[in-house]
CSV table of C-alpha atoms in Angstrom, one decimal:
chain,number,residue,atom,x,y,z
A,1,MET,CA,0.0,0.0,0.0
A,2,THR,CA,1.4,3.4,-0.9
A,3,ASN,CA,2.1,5.6,2.1
A,4,LEU,CA,0.2,8.8,1.8
A,5,ARG,CA,3.0,10.9,3.1
A,6,GLU,CA,5.6,9.4,0.6
A,7,SER,CA,3.4,9.3,-2.5
A,8,LEU,CA,4.7,10.7,-5.7
A,9,GLN,CA,1.5,12.7,-5.8
A,10,ARG,CA,2.5,14.3,-2.5
A,11,SER,CA,4.4,17.2,-4.0
A,12,PHE,CA,1.4,18.1,-6.3
A,13,TYR,CA,-0.9,17.7,-3.3
A,14,MET,CA,1.1,20.1,-1.1
A,15,SER,CA,1.3,22.7,-3.9
A,16,LEU,CA,-2.4,22.5,-4.1
A,17,VAL,CA,-2.8,22.9,-0.4
A,18,ASN,CA,-0.4,25.8,-0.2
A,19,GLU,CA,-2.2,27.6,-3.0
A,20,LYS,CA,-5.5,27.1,-1.2
A,21,GLN,CA,-4.3,27.4,2.4
A,22,ALA,CA,-5.5,30.9,2.9
A,23,LEU,CA,-8.9,30.0,1.7
A,24,ARG,CA,-9.4,26.7,3.5
A,25,LYS,CA,-11.1,28.1,6.6
A,26,SER,CA,-13.4,30.4,4.6
A,27,LYS,CA,-14.1,27.6,2.2
A,28,ARG,CA,-15.8,25.5,4.9
A,29,GLU,CA,-18.0,28.5,5.6
A,30,GLU,CA,-18.6,29.2,2.0
A,31,MET,CA,-19.6,25.7,1.2
A,32,LEU,CA,-22.7,26.1,3.2
A,33,ASN,CA,-23.8,28.6,0.5
A,34,LYS,CA,-23.7,25.8,-2.1
A,35,LYS,CA,-26.2,23.0,-2.7
A,36,ARG,CA,-25.2,19.5,-3.6
A,37,VAL,CA,-22.0,20.8,-5.2
A,38,ILE,CA,-18.4,19.9,-4.4
A,39,GLU,CA,-15.8,22.6,-3.7
A,40,GLU,CA,-14.6,24.8,-6.5
A,41,SER,CA,-11.0,23.6,-6.1
A,42,THR,CA,-11.8,20.5,-8.3
A,43,GLN,CA,-14.7,21.7,-10.3
A,44,ASN,CA,-14.2,21.3,-14.1
A,45,THR,CA,-11.2,19.2,-13.4
A,46,GLU,CA,-10.9,15.4,-13.9
A,47,THR,CA,-10.3,13.6,-10.6
A,48,LYS,CA,-7.6,11.5,-12.3
A,49,ASP,CA,-5.7,14.7,-13.0
A,50,ILE,CA,-5.3,15.4,-9.3
A,51,TYR,CA,-5.4,12.1,-7.5
A,52,ASN,CA,-4.1,8.8,-9.1
A,53,GLU,CA,-5.4,5.5,-8.0
A,54,ALA,CA,-2.5,4.8,-5.6
A,55,TYR,CA,-3.0,8.1,-3.9
A,56,ILE,CA,-6.8,7.5,-3.5
A,57,GLN,CA,-6.1,4.0,-2.1
A,58,ALA,CA,-3.6,5.5,0.4
A,59,ALA,CA,-6.2,8.0,1.5
A,60,LEU,CA,-8.8,5.2,1.9
A,61,TYR,CA,-6.3,3.2,4.0
A,62,GLU,CA,-5.6,6.1,6.2
A,63,VAL,CA,-9.3,6.7,6.9
A,64,GLN,CA,-9.8,3.1,7.7
A,65,GLN,CA,-6.6,2.8,9.8
A,66,PRO,CA,-5.8,6.4,11.1
A,67,THR,CA,-2.2,7.1,12.0
A,68,THR,CA,-1.7,10.8,12.7
A,69,LYS,CA,-4.0,13.9,12.6
A,70,ASN,CA,-2.2,15.4,9.6
A,71,ARG,CA,-2.4,12.3,7.5
A,72,THR,CA,-6.1,11.8,8.3
A,73,ILE,CA,-6.9,15.4,7.4
A,74,ASP,CA,-4.9,15.0,4.2
A,75,ALA,CA,-6.9,11.8,3.4
A,76,LEU,CA,-10.2,13.5,4.1
A,77,PHE,CA,-9.3,16.4,1.8
A,78,CYS,CA,-8.7,13.8,-1.0
A,79,LEU,CA,-11.9,11.9,-0.3
A,80,ARG,CA,-14.1,15.0,-0.3
A,81,ASN,CA,-13.2,15.7,-3.9
A,82,ILE,CA,-13.8,12.2,-5.4
A,83,SER,CA,-16.8,10.0,-5.8
A,84,PRO,CA,-18.1,8.0,-2.8
A,85,LYS,CA,-16.2,5.0,-1.7
A,86,PRO,CA,-17.4,2.1,0.6
A,87,VAL,CA,-15.9,3.5,3.8
A,88,MET,CA,-19.0,4.5,5.7
A,89,PRO,CA,-18.1,2.7,8.9
A,90,SER,CA,-14.7,4.3,9.0
A,91,LEU,CA,-16.2,7.8,8.4
A,92,MET,CA,-18.7,7.2,11.2
A,93,LYS,CA,-15.8,6.3,13.6
A,94,LEU,CA,-14.0,9.6,12.6
A,95,LEU,CA,-17.1,11.5,13.7
A,96,ASP,CA,-16.3,10.4,17.2
A,97,SER,CA,-12.8,11.9,17.1
A,98,PRO,CA,-11.8,14.3,19.9
A,99,ASP,CA,-10.2,16.5,17.2
A,100,GLU,CA,-12.6,19.1,15.9
A,101,ASN,CA,-10.8,19.5,12.6
A,102,ILE,CA,-11.2,15.8,11.8
A,103,VAL,CA,-14.9,15.9,12.6
A,104,HIS,CA,-15.4,19.0,10.4
A,105,ASP,CA,-13.5,17.5,7.5
A,106,THR,CA,-15.4,14.2,7.9
A,107,LEU,CA,-18.7,16.0,7.7
A,108,THR,CA,-17.5,17.8,4.6
A,109,VAL,CA,-17.0,14.4,3.0
A,110,PHE,CA,-20.5,13.5,3.9
A,111,ILE,CA,-21.8,16.8,2.5
A,112,ASN,CA,-20.1,16.4,-0.8
A,113,TRP,CA,-20.8,12.7,-1.3
A,114,SER,CA,-24.5,13.0,-0.3
A,115,GLY,CA,-24.7,16.1,-2.5
A,116,THR,CA,-23.5,14.3,-5.6
A,117,ASP,CA,-24.4,10.7,-5.3
A,118,SER,CA,-28.0,9.6,-4.6
A,119,ALA,CA,-27.1,6.1,-3.6
A,120,PHE,CA,-24.7,7.3,-0.9
A,121,SER,CA,-27.2,9.9,0.2
A,122,LYS,CA,-29.8,7.2,0.9
A,123,GLN,CA,-27.3,5.3,3.1
A,124,VAL,CA,-26.4,8.2,5.4
A,125,PHE,CA,-29.2,8.0,8.0
A,126,THR,CA,-29.7,4.4,9.1
A,127,PRO,CA,-30.9,3.0,12.5
A,128,THR,CA,-27.2,2.6,13.3
A,129,THR,CA,-25.8,5.9,12.1
A,130,LEU,CA,-28.7,8.2,12.9
A,131,PRO,CA,-28.1,8.2,16.7
A,132,ILE,CA,-24.5,9.2,16.1
A,133,PHE,CA,-25.5,12.2,14.0
A,134,VAL,CA,-28.1,13.2,16.5
A,135,LYS,CA,-25.7,13.0,19.4
A,136,LEU,CA,-23.1,15.0,17.5
A,137,PHE,CA,-25.7,17.7,16.6
A,138,ASP,CA,-26.9,18.1,20.2
A,139,ASN,CA,-23.5,18.3,21.7
A,140,SER,CA,-21.6,20.4,19.2
A,141,ASP,CA,-21.0,24.0,18.2
A,142,GLU,CA,-23.0,25.8,15.5
A,143,LYS,CA,-20.5,25.1,12.8
A,144,ILE,CA,-20.9,21.3,13.1
A,145,GLN,CA,-24.7,21.7,13.5
A,146,SER,CA,-24.7,23.7,10.2
A,147,GLN,CA,-22.8,20.9,8.4
A,148,ILE,CA,-25.2,18.3,9.7
A,149,ALA,CA,-28.1,20.5,8.6
A,150,TRP,CA,-26.7,20.5,5.1
A,151,ILE,CA,-26.5,16.7,5.1
A,152,VAL,CA,-30.1,16.7,6.2
A,153,GLY,CA,-31.0,18.8,3.2
A,154,ASN,CA,-29.2,16.5,0.8
A,155,VAL,CA,-30.8,13.4,2.3
A,156,ALA,CA,-34.3,15.0,2.5
A,157,SER,CA,-34.1,15.9,-1.2
A,158,GLU,CA,-34.3,12.1,-1.9
A,159,GLY,CA,-37.9,12.2,-0.7
A,160,GLY,CA,-39.9,9.2,0.5
A,161,VAL,CA,-38.8,7.5,3.7
A,162,TYR,CA,-35.5,9.4,3.6
A,163,LYS,CA,-37.3,12.7,3.8
A,164,GLN,CA,-39.6,11.3,6.6
A,165,VAL,CA,-36.6,10.3,8.7
A,166,CYS,CA,-35.0,13.7,8.3
A,167,TYR,CA,-38.3,15.5,9.2
A,168,ASN,CA,-39.0,13.4,12.3
A,169,THR,CA,-35.4,13.6,13.6
A,170,PHE,CA,-34.2,17.0,12.8
A,171,VAL,CA,-37.1,19.5,12.1
A,172,VAL,CA,-37.3,20.7,15.7
A,173,ARG,CA,-33.5,21.0,15.8
A,174,LEU,CA,-33.4,22.9,12.6
A,175,ALA,CA,-36.1,25.3,13.9
A,176,SER,CA,-34.2,25.9,17.0
A,177,LEU,CA,-31.0,26.5,15.1
A,178,ILE,CA,-32.4,29.0,12.7
A,179,ASN,CA,-34.2,30.9,15.5
A,180,HIS,CA,-31.1,31.4,17.6
A,181,SER,CA,-28.3,31.7,15.1
A,182,LEU,CA,-26.7,35.0,14.3
A,183,SER,CA,-24.6,33.6,11.5
A,184,ILE,CA,-25.9,34.2,8.0
A,185,THR,CA,-23.9,31.1,6.9
A,186,THR,CA,-26.0,29.0,9.3
A,187,VAL,CA,-29.2,30.6,8.2
A,188,ARG,CA,-28.4,29.8,4.6
A,189,VAL,CA,-27.9,26.2,5.2
A,190,VAL,CA,-30.9,25.7,7.5
A,191,VAL,CA,-33.1,27.4,4.9
A,192,PHE,CA,-31.7,25.0,2.3
A,193,ALA,CA,-32.6,22.0,4.5
A,194,ILE,CA,-36.1,23.3,5.3
A,195,VAL,CA,-36.7,24.0,1.6
A,196,CYS,CA,-35.7,20.4,0.8
A,197,LEU,CA,-38.1,19.1,3.4
A,198,LEU,CA,-40.9,21.2,1.8
A,199,VAL,CA,-40.4,20.5,-1.9
A,200,SER,CA,-39.4,16.9,-2.0
A,201,LYS,CA,-42.1,14.3,-2.5
A,202,PRO,CA,-44.4,13.3,-1.0
A,203,LEU,CA,-45.4,16.7,0.3
A,204,LEU,CA,-45.9,17.3,4.0
A,205,THR,CA,-49.3,17.9,5.5
A,206,ILE,CA,-50.7,21.4,5.3
A,207,LYS,CA,-50.1,22.0,9.0
A,208,LYS,CA,-46.4,20.9,8.7
A,209,MET,CA,-46.0,23.0,5.6
A,210,GLU,CA,-47.4,26.0,7.3
A,211,SER,CA,-45.0,25.7,10.2
A,212,LEU,CA,-42.0,25.5,7.9
A,213,LEU,CA,-43.1,28.2,5.5
A,214,THR,CA,-43.6,30.5,8.6
A,215,LEU,CA,-40.0,29.8,9.6
A,216,LEU,CA,-38.8,30.8,6.2
A,217,VAL,CA,-40.8,34.0,6.0
A,218,LEU,CA,-39.4,35.0,9.4
A,219,VAL,CA,-35.8,35.2,8.0
A,220,PHE,CA,-36.8,36.4,4.5
A,221,ASP,CA,-36.0,40.0,5.1
A,222,CYS,CA,-32.4,39.3,6.1
A,223,ALA,CA,-31.3,40.9,2.8
A,224,ASP,CA,-29.1,37.9,1.9
A,225,TYR,CA,-29.4,36.9,-1.7
A,226,GLN,CA,-29.0,33.2,-1.2
A,227,VAL,CA,-31.6,33.0,1.5
A,228,CYS,CA,-34.1,35.1,-0.4
A,229,SER,CA,-33.5,33.1,-3.6
A,230,ASP,CA,-34.0,29.8,-1.9
A,231,ILE,CA,-37.1,30.9,-0.1
A,232,LEU,CA,-38.8,32.4,-3.1
A,233,GLY,CA,-37.8,29.4,-5.2
A,234,CYS,CA,-39.5,27.2,-2.6
A,235,PHE,CA,-42.7,29.3,-2.7
A,236,VAL,CA,-42.7,29.0,-6.5
A,237,ILE,CA,-42.4,25.2,-6.4
A,238,CYS,CA,-45.1,24.9,-3.7
A,239,SER,CA,-47.5,27.3,-5.5
A,240,GLU,CA,-47.2,25.2,-8.7
A,241,GLU,CA,-49.1,22.4,-7.0
A,242,SER,CA,-52.8,22.0,-8.1
A,243,ASP,CA,-54.0,21.5,-4.5
A,244,GLU,CA,-56.2,24.4,-3.5
A,245,GLU,CA,-55.3,24.1,0.1
A,246,ILE,CA,-51.6,24.5,-0.7
A,247,LEU,CA,-52.2,27.5,-3.0
A,248,THR,CA,-54.3,29.2,-0.3
A,249,LEU,CA,-51.6,28.5,2.3
A,250,CYS,CA,-48.9,30.0,0.0
A,251,SER,CA,-51.0,33.1,-0.8
A,252,GLN,CA,-51.3,33.8,2.9
A,253,PHE,CA,-47.7,34.9,3.0
A,254,PHE,CA,-47.9,37.4,0.1
A,255,LYS,CA,-48.0,40.5,2.3
A,256,ASP,CA,-45.0,39.6,4.4
A,257,LEU,CA,-43.0,38.3,1.4
A,258,PHE,CA,-43.7,41.5,-0.6
A,259,LYS,CA,-42.6,43.7,2.2
A,260,GLY,CA,-39.5,41.6,2.8
A,261,TYR,CA,-38.8,41.5,-1.0
A,262,LEU,CA,-38.9,45.3,-1.3
A,263,LYS,CA,-36.6,45.6,1.7
A,264,CYS,CA,-33.9,43.2,0.4
A,265,THR,CA,-33.8,44.5,-3.2
A,266,THR,CA,-31.9,47.6,-4.0
A,267,ASN,CA,-30.8,47.2,-7.6
A,268,LEU,CA,-33.1,45.3,-9.9
A,269,LEU,CA,-30.7,45.7,-12.8
A,270,SER,CA,-28.3,43.3,-11.2
A,271,THR,CA,-28.5,39.7,-12.4
A,272,LYS,CA,-29.2,38.3,-8.9
A,273,GLU,CA,-32.1,40.7,-8.2
A,274,MET,CA,-33.6,39.9,-11.6
A,275,LEU,CA,-33.8,36.3,-10.5
A,276,LEU,CA,-35.5,37.3,-7.3
A,277,ALA,CA,-38.0,39.4,-9.2
A,278,LYS,CA,-38.7,36.4,-11.6
A,279,TYR,CA,-39.3,34.1,-8.6
A,280,PHE,CA,-41.5,36.5,-6.7
A,281,ILE,CA,-43.8,37.5,-9.6
A,282,LYS,CA,-44.1,33.9,-10.6
A,283,TYR,CA,-45.2,32.9,-7.1
A,284,VAL,CA,-47.9,35.6,-7.1
A,285,GLY,CA,-49.2,34.5,-10.5
A,286,ASN,CA,-49.3,30.9,-9.4
A,287,CYS,CA,-51.3,31.7,-6.3
A,288,LEU,CA,-53.8,33.7,-8.3
A,289,ARG,CA,-54.6,31.1,-10.8
A,290,MET,CA,-57.1,29.1,-8.7
A,291,GLU,CA,-58.2,31.8,-6.2
A,292,GLU,CA,-61.8,31.8,-5.2
A,293,ASP,CA,-62.2,34.1,-2.1
A,294,MET,CA,-60.2,36.9,-3.8
A,295,SER,CA,-58.3,37.6,-0.5
A,296,LEU,CA,-54.9,37.6,-2.4
A,297,THR,CA,-56.3,39.8,-5.2
A,298,LYS,CA,-57.5,42.2,-2.5
A,299,GLU,CA,-53.9,42.4,-1.1
A,300,VAL,CA,-52.4,42.7,-4.5
A,301,VAL,CA,-54.6,45.7,-5.2
A,302,GLU,CA,-54.2,47.3,-1.7
A,303,LEU,CA,-50.4,46.9,-1.5
A,304,ASN,CA,-50.0,48.5,-5.0
A,305,PHE,CA,-48.4,45.4,-6.4
A,306,ILE,CA,-49.8,46.1,-9.9
A,307,LYS,CA,-48.3,49.6,-9.8
A,308,TRP,CA,-44.9,48.2,-8.7
A,309,MET,CA,-45.1,45.6,-11.4
A,310,GLN,CA,-45.8,48.3,-14.1
A,311,ASP,CA,-43.3,50.9,-12.8
A,312,VAL,CA,-40.4,48.6,-11.9
A,313,ALA,CA,-40.7,45.0,-12.9
A,314,MET,CA,-41.8,45.6,-16.5
A,315,PHE,CA,-38.7,47.7,-17.1
A,316,ILE,CA,-36.4,44.9,-16.2
A,317,GLN,CA,-34.7,43.7,-19.4
A,318,ASP,CA,-35.4,40.0,-18.8
A,319,PRO,CA,-38.1,38.2,-20.8
A,320,LEU,CA,-38.7,35.8,-17.9
A,321,VAL,CA,-39.6,38.7,-15.6
A,322,LYS,CA,-42.0,40.2,-18.2
A,323,LYS,CA,-43.5,36.8,-18.9
A,324,ASN,CA,-44.3,36.3,-15.2
A,325,CYS,CA,-45.8,39.8,-15.1
A,326,PHE,CA,-48.1,38.8,-17.9
A,327,TRP,CA,-48.9,35.6,-16.0
A,328,VAL,CA,-50.1,37.7,-13.1
A,329,ILE,CA,-52.2,39.9,-15.3
A,330,SER,CA,-53.9,37.0,-17.1
A,331,ASN,CA,-54.8,35.4,-13.7
A,332,LEU,CA,-56.0,38.6,-12.2
A,333,CYS,CA,-58.4,39.0,-15.1
A,334,SER,CA,-59.8,35.6,-14.2
A,335,THR,CA,-60.9,36.7,-10.8
A,336,GLU,CA,-64.3,38.3,-10.0
A,337,TYR,CA,-62.7,41.2,-8.1
A,338,PRO,CA,-64.8,44.4,-8.8
A,339,ASN,CA,-63.4,46.5,-11.6
A,340,ILE,CA,-60.1,44.5,-11.7
A,341,CYS,CA,-59.5,45.3,-15.3
A,342,SER,CA,-59.9,49.1,-14.7
A,343,ILE,CA,-57.4,48.7,-11.8
A,344,ILE,CA,-54.9,46.8,-13.9
A,345,ASN,CA,-55.1,49.3,-16.8
A,346,LYS,CA,-55.3,52.5,-14.6
A,347,LYS,CA,-52.0,53.7,-16.0
A,348,ASP,CA,-52.3,52.0,-19.4
A,349,LEU,CA,-50.4,48.8,-18.4
A,350,MET,CA,-52.2,47.0,-21.3
A,351,ASN,CA,-50.3,49.3,-23.8
A,352,GLN,CA,-47.1,47.6,-22.5
A,353,VAL,CA,-48.7,44.2,-23.0
A,354,MET,CA,-49.7,45.0,-26.6
A,355,LEU,CA,-46.3,46.5,-27.4
A,356,CYS,CA,-44.7,43.3,-26.2
A,357,ILE,CA,-47.0,41.2,-28.4
A,358,ASN,CA,-45.9,43.2,-31.4
A,359,THR,CA,-42.2,43.5,-30.7
A,360,GLU,CA,-41.0,40.8,-28.3
A,361,GLN,CA,-38.6,38.2,-29.7
A,362,ASP,CA,-38.9,35.7,-26.9
A,363,ILE,CA,-41.5,33.2,-27.9
A,364,ASN,CA,-42.6,32.3,-24.4
A,365,CYS,CA,-42.8,35.8,-23.2
A,366,LYS,CA,-44.9,36.8,-26.2
A,367,ALA,CA,-47.2,33.8,-25.7
A,368,MET,CA,-47.9,34.9,-22.1
A,369,ALA,CA,-48.5,38.5,-23.2
A,370,ILE,CA,-51.1,37.2,-25.7
A,371,LEU,CA,-52.8,35.2,-22.9
A,372,ALA,CA,-52.9,38.3,-20.8
A,373,PHE,CA,-54.3,40.3,-23.7
A,374,CYS,CA,-57.0,37.8,-24.5
A,375,ASN,CA,-58.1,37.3,-20.8
A,376,PHE,CA,-58.2,41.0,-20.3
A,377,PHE,CA,-60.4,41.9,-23.3
A,378,SER,CA,-62.6,38.9,-22.8
A,379,VAL,CA,-63.9,40.3,-19.5
A,380,CYS,CA,-63.0,44.0,-19.2
A,381,GLU,CA,-65.5,46.7,-18.6
A,382,GLN,CA,-66.8,49.1,-21.2
A,383,ASP,CA,-64.5,51.9,-20.1
A,384,GLN,CA,-61.5,49.9,-21.3
A,385,PHE,CA,-62.8,49.8,-24.9
A,386,GLU,CA,-63.5,53.5,-24.6
A,387,LYS,CA,-59.8,54.1,-23.8
A,388,LEU,CA,-58.6,52.1,-26.9
A,389,CYS,CA,-61.2,52.3,-29.5
A,390,SER,CA,-59.7,55.3,-31.3
A,391,LYS,CA,-56.2,53.8,-31.3
A,392,SER,CA,-54.9,51.3,-33.8
A,393,LEU,CA,-52.8,49.4,-31.3
A,394,PHE,CA,-55.6,47.2,-30.1
A,395,PHE,CA,-56.6,46.3,-33.6
A,396,LEU,CA,-53.0,45.7,-34.8
A,397,THR,CA,-52.4,43.5,-31.8
A,398,THR,CA,-55.6,41.5,-32.4
A,399,ASN,CA,-54.6,41.0,-36.0
A,400,ARG,CA,-51.1,39.7,-35.0
A,401,ILE,CA,-52.7,37.3,-32.6
A,402,LEU,CA,-55.1,36.0,-35.2
A,403,GLN,CA,-52.3,35.5,-37.6
A,404,GLU,CA,-50.7,33.2,-35.1
A,405,ARG,CA,-53.7,30.9,-35.6
A,406,ASP,CA,-53.3,29.3,-32.2
A,407,PRO,CA,-56.7,27.8,-31.3
A,408,ARG,CA,-56.0,28.4,-27.6
A,409,THR,CA,-56.1,32.2,-28.1
A,410,THR,CA,-58.0,32.7,-31.4
A,411,LYS,CA,-61.4,32.4,-29.8
A,412,GLN,CA,-60.6,34.8,-27.0
A,413,ALA,CA,-59.0,37.3,-29.4
A,414,LEU,CA,-62.1,37.2,-31.6
A,415,LEU,CA,-64.4,37.6,-28.5
A,416,GLY,CA,-62.4,40.7,-27.5
A,417,LEU,CA,-62.6,42.1,-31.0
A,418,TYR,CA,-66.4,41.4,-31.2
A,419,ARG,CA,-66.9,43.2,-27.8
A,420,MET,CA,-64.9,46.2,-29.1
A,421,ILE,CA,-66.9,46.4,-32.3
A,422,ARG,CA,-70.2,46.1,-30.4
A,423,PHE,CA,-69.0,49.0,-28.1
A,424,MET,CA,-68.2,51.2,-31.1
A,425,ILE,CA,-71.5,50.5,-32.8
A,426,ILE,CA,-73.5,51.3,-29.6
A,427,ASN,CA,-71.6,54.5,-29.2
A,428,ASP,CA,-71.8,55.5,-32.8
A,429,ILE,CA,-68.0,55.3,-33.3
A,430,PRO,CA,-66.8,54.5,-36.8
A,431,PHE,CA,-64.8,51.2,-37.1
A,432,ILE,CA,-64.7,50.4,-40.8
A,433,GLU,CA,-61.6,52.3,-41.6
A,434,ILE,CA,-59.6,50.9,-38.7
A,435,LEU,CA,-60.5,47.3,-39.7
A,436,ASP,CA,-59.3,48.1,-43.2
A,437,THR,CA,-56.1,49.9,-42.4
A,438,THR,CA,-54.9,47.4,-39.7
A,439,GLY,CA,-55.5,44.5,-42.0
A,440,LEU,CA,-58.1,42.9,-39.8
A,441,TYR,CA,-60.8,42.7,-42.4
A,442,ASN,CA,-58.7,40.6,-44.7
A,443,SER,CA,-57.4,38.5,-41.8
A,444,LEU,CA,-60.9,37.6,-40.8
A,445,HIS,CA,-61.8,36.4,-44.2
A,446,ARG,CA,-58.7,34.3,-44.5
A,447,LEU,CA,-59.2,32.9,-40.9
A,448,TYR,CA,-62.8,31.9,-41.7
A,449,GLU,CA,-61.5,29.5,-44.4
A,450,THR,CA,-59.4,27.6,-41.9
A,451,GLU,CA,-60.4,24.9,-39.4
A,452,LEU,CA,-62.1,26.7,-36.5
A,453,ASP,CA,-64.4,25.8,-33.7
A,454,GLU,CA,-68.0,26.8,-34.2
A,455,THR,CA,-67.9,29.7,-31.6
A,456,SER,CA,-64.9,31.3,-33.4
A,457,LYS,CA,-66.7,31.1,-36.7
A,458,GLN,CA,-69.8,32.7,-35.3
A,459,TYR,CA,-67.7,35.6,-34.0
A,460,ILE,CA,-66.2,36.2,-37.4
A,461,VAL,CA,-69.6,36.0,-39.1
A,462,MET,CA,-71.0,38.6,-36.7
A,463,ILE,CA,-68.1,41.0,-37.1
A,464,LEU,CA,-68.1,40.7,-40.9
A,465,THR,CA,-71.9,41.2,-40.9
A,466,TYR,CA,-71.5,44.4,-38.9
A,467,TYR,CA,-68.8,45.5,-41.4
A,468,GLU,CA,-71.1,44.9,-44.4
A,469,LYS,CA,-73.9,46.7,-42.7
A,470,TYR,CA,-72.0,49.8,-41.7
A,471,ASP,CA,-69.6,50.0,-44.7
A,472,THR,CA,-70.7,53.1,-46.7
A,473,SER,CA,-67.8,53.1,-49.2
A,474,GLU,CA,-70.0,51.5,-52.0
A,475,ASN,CA,-72.8,54.0,-51.5
A,476,LEU,CA,-70.3,56.8,-51.8
A,477,ASP,CA,-69.0,55.3,-55.0
A,478,GLU,CA,-72.5,55.2,-56.5
A,479,GLU,CA,-73.1,58.8,-55.7
């Protein structure tokens, strides 16, 4: 067996250690800001380029038969950067070491291996090993507790019985740790663990979810990007469920999350804060999509979320942020909140939606803008037609949507156009010229020749009938 201290790879190893020595201490703190990812020192580098097989075997031998502190630490540094090996019993023995550095480095191996290998992750907490981790958690400092919390997050993400073991054993400990810790590093990793408990399958009961989501909201305004990102990402995932109870639960935290979000964002032009905006707006849109009691819609209106979305979020140059704004608009229009369309378009927000439909290059963003447009003009009050009937933008946008020939939106676009024409007729507003100049008249004729559902064809027939009835151009020619 090659001796670790005399290996030919030793010189390379020592140069690597010397290069990273100043960062080693901070690295162990920094790693709690990463999820299921090994340290950067070996990222994008083949393991074989750093450790040959003899060197790895020497490290494994040292872990199984420890000789000195330095050799053991060197061996653990090697193991943390390679794929898992069958040395679980030896690693568990090292957790009982009186030397704190050895315990820390052993836990780092557990973190990296459980974070990159599902099979290993499922072997971490067994009836034999779990009491050891619990005892270590309960009798150690916060740094060790944070490392165990990260392992809990990795194992919980496997779901099923592994998640259940993590919840039953550690949820109270995690809650205590996050409530008493003053370290942002600790908060980050506990948030990660709680998020894994929340989003992995099967989902927890509503009562358990509420308790954990409450914990997350309490630390949301810490102004730390990683914490805010993980929490908002969790709310997005939870709010994508089709269970009405879960959606109602998630929506209950909107007020606190919005206040916390505004507090922790200072520069929405930064890449990080764009991501936070994307998550937060997506979460709101998700919660609105099945709302019945309109309590969330009421808060969205009262807290001026629509105004913030128009004045701030819509100007972020990220198609995903805009797409999520349109998602909110389309779902708001589906509620029965009084005068919701007038509230949405108080400052001509729909102009931005229509401009996006006509200019946006991102296909998904444009599709969501079309959905928002169709939902809005299918249900809006008469005052909205009054604002737009004399402008060509509405008609140009409708024409563009009809040219897409997407059956999911064609019917709604035709309904909106029909309602607009009806409004103009009732109020004695000319519409023939604008249908001609925007190309809508010709588009309607071409569309009628395609395969359409009966309702869409009826809308076209009624609009063209109105056109023929009120078109005076032939009478003028005869005169």
